[in-house]
């Protein structure tokens, strides 16, 4: 049941809410934080923070690849759109996941156009 609700959460892009927390989401899904954490770790293979940040990064990368207006945004704007608390947090996570800076990725996308 929780996995089904998580799928809806993902499909509706609710991870873009910068205020989302493990506690708030577990309550929304009708479970406790500890059990919810175990579900994320087991079925998503990462902790809650990485799970949310990876969803946000995938969302932004998808938009950078498919929507020209995103390519023309600066890193701070992209971070904000993705629900990150700061451009620095966004950049750090981007480098962790994709092993390059968001600015470099954006340049690559521009070059492809």
Coordinates of C-alpha atoms in Angstrom, one line a residue:
X1 CA 0.0 0.0 0.0
X2 CA 2.8 2.4 0.9
X3 CA 4.7 1.6 -2.3
X4 CA 1.5 2.3 -4.3
X5 CA 1.1 5.6 -2.6
X6 CA 4.8 6.4 -3.2
X7 CA 4.3 5.8 -6.9
X8 CA 1.4 8.3 -6.9
X9 CA 3.6 10.7 -4.9
X10 CA 6.3 10.3 -7.6
X11 CA 3.9 10.6 -10.6
X12 CA 2.3 13.7 -9.2
X13 CA 5.8 15.3 -8.7
X14 CA 5.0 16.0 -5.0
X15 CA 8.8 15.7 -4.3
X16 CA 9.2 19.2 -5.8
X17 CA 7.8 20.6 -2.5
X18 CA 10.8 22.0 -0.8
X19 CA 9.1 21.5 2.6
X20 CA 8.7 17.7 2.2
X21 CA 10.3 15.7 5.0
X22 CA 10.4 12.1 6.0
X23 CA 8.1 12.8 8.9
X24 CA 5.5 14.8 6.9
X25 CA 5.4 12.2 4.1
X26 CA 5.2 9.2 6.4
X27 CA 2.3 10.9 8.2
X28 CA 0.6 11.7 4.9
X29 CA 1.0 8.0 3.9
X30 CA -0.4 6.9 7.2
X31 CA 2.6 5.2 8.7
X32 CA 5.4 6.0 11.1
X33 CA 8.7 7.5 10.2
X34 CA 10.8 4.5 11.2
X35 CA 8.8 2.0 9.2
X36 CA 8.7 4.4 6.3
X37 CA 12.4 4.8 6.4
X38 CA 12.8 1.0 6.2
X39 CA 10.6 0.8 3.2
X40 CA 12.5 3.5 1.4
X41 CA 15.9 1.9 2.2
X42 CA 14.6 -1.6 1.2
X43 CA 12.7 -0.8 -2.0
X44 CA 14.5 2.3 -3.2
X45 CA 18.0 1.3 -2.2
X46 CA 18.8 4.6 -0.5
X47 CA 17.9 6.8 2.4
X48 CA 15.0 9.2 2.3
X49 CA 17.1 12.3 1.5
X50 CA 18.9 10.7 -1.4
X51 CA 15.5 9.3 -2.7
X52 CA 13.9 12.7 -2.7
X53 CA 17.0 14.5 -4.1
X54 CA 17.4 11.9 -6.9
X55 CA 13.7 12.3 -7.9
X56 CA 14.3 16.1 -8.1
X57 CA 17.4 15.7 -10.1
X58 CA 15.8 13.3 -12.6
X59 CA 12.9 15.7 -13.0
X60 CA 15.2 18.6 -13.8
X61 CA 17.4 16.6 -16.1
X62 CA 14.4 15.4 -18.0
X63 CA 13.2 19.0 -18.4
X64 CA 16.6 20.2 -19.4
X65 CA 16.6 17.6 -22.2
X66 CA 13.1 18.3 -23.3
X67 CA 12.1 21.9 -22.6
X68 CA 14.2 24.7 -24.0
X69 CA 13.1 27.2 -21.4
X70 CA 14.8 25.2 -18.7
X71 CA 18.2 25.4 -20.5
X72 CA 18.0 29.2 -20.3
X73 CA 17.4 29.2 -16.5
X74 CA 20.3 29.8 -14.1
X75 CA 21.3 27.2 -11.5
X76 CA 19.5 29.0 -8.7
X77 CA 16.3 29.0 -10.7
X78 CA 16.6 25.3 -11.5
X79 CA 17.3 24.5 -7.9
X80 CA 14.2 26.4 -6.8
X81 CA 12.1 24.6 -9.5
X82 CA 13.3 21.2 -8.3
X83 CA 12.6 22.0 -4.6
X84 CA 16.1 22.3 -3.4
X85 CA 16.8 24.7 -0.5
X86 CA 19.7 26.3 -2.2
X87 CA 21.7 26.4 -5.5
X88 CA 24.7 25.0 -3.6
X89 CA 22.6 22.0 -2.3
X90 CA 21.4 21.4 -5.9
X91 CA 24.9 21.6 -7.4
X92 CA 26.4 19.3 -4.8
X93 CA 23.7 16.7 -5.4
X94 CA 23.9 17.1 -9.1
X95 CA 27.7 16.4 -9.0
X96 CA 27.1 13.4 -6.7
X97 CA 24.6 11.8 -9.0
X98 CA 26.0 12.7 -12.5
X99 CA 29.6 13.5 -11.8
X100 CA 29.5 16.9 -13.4
X101 CA 28.4 20.4 -12.6
X102 CA 24.9 21.5 -13.6
X103 CA 26.4 24.4 -15.5
X104 CA 28.5 21.9 -17.6
X105 CA 25.4 19.8 -18.3
X106 CA 23.4 22.8 -19.4
X107 CA 26.3 23.8 -21.7
X108 CA 26.2 20.3 -23.2
X109 CA 22.5 20.6 -23.7
X110 CA 22.9 24.0 -25.4
X111 CA 25.6 22.6 -27.6
X112 CA 23.3 19.9 -28.8
X113 CA 20.8 22.4 -29.9

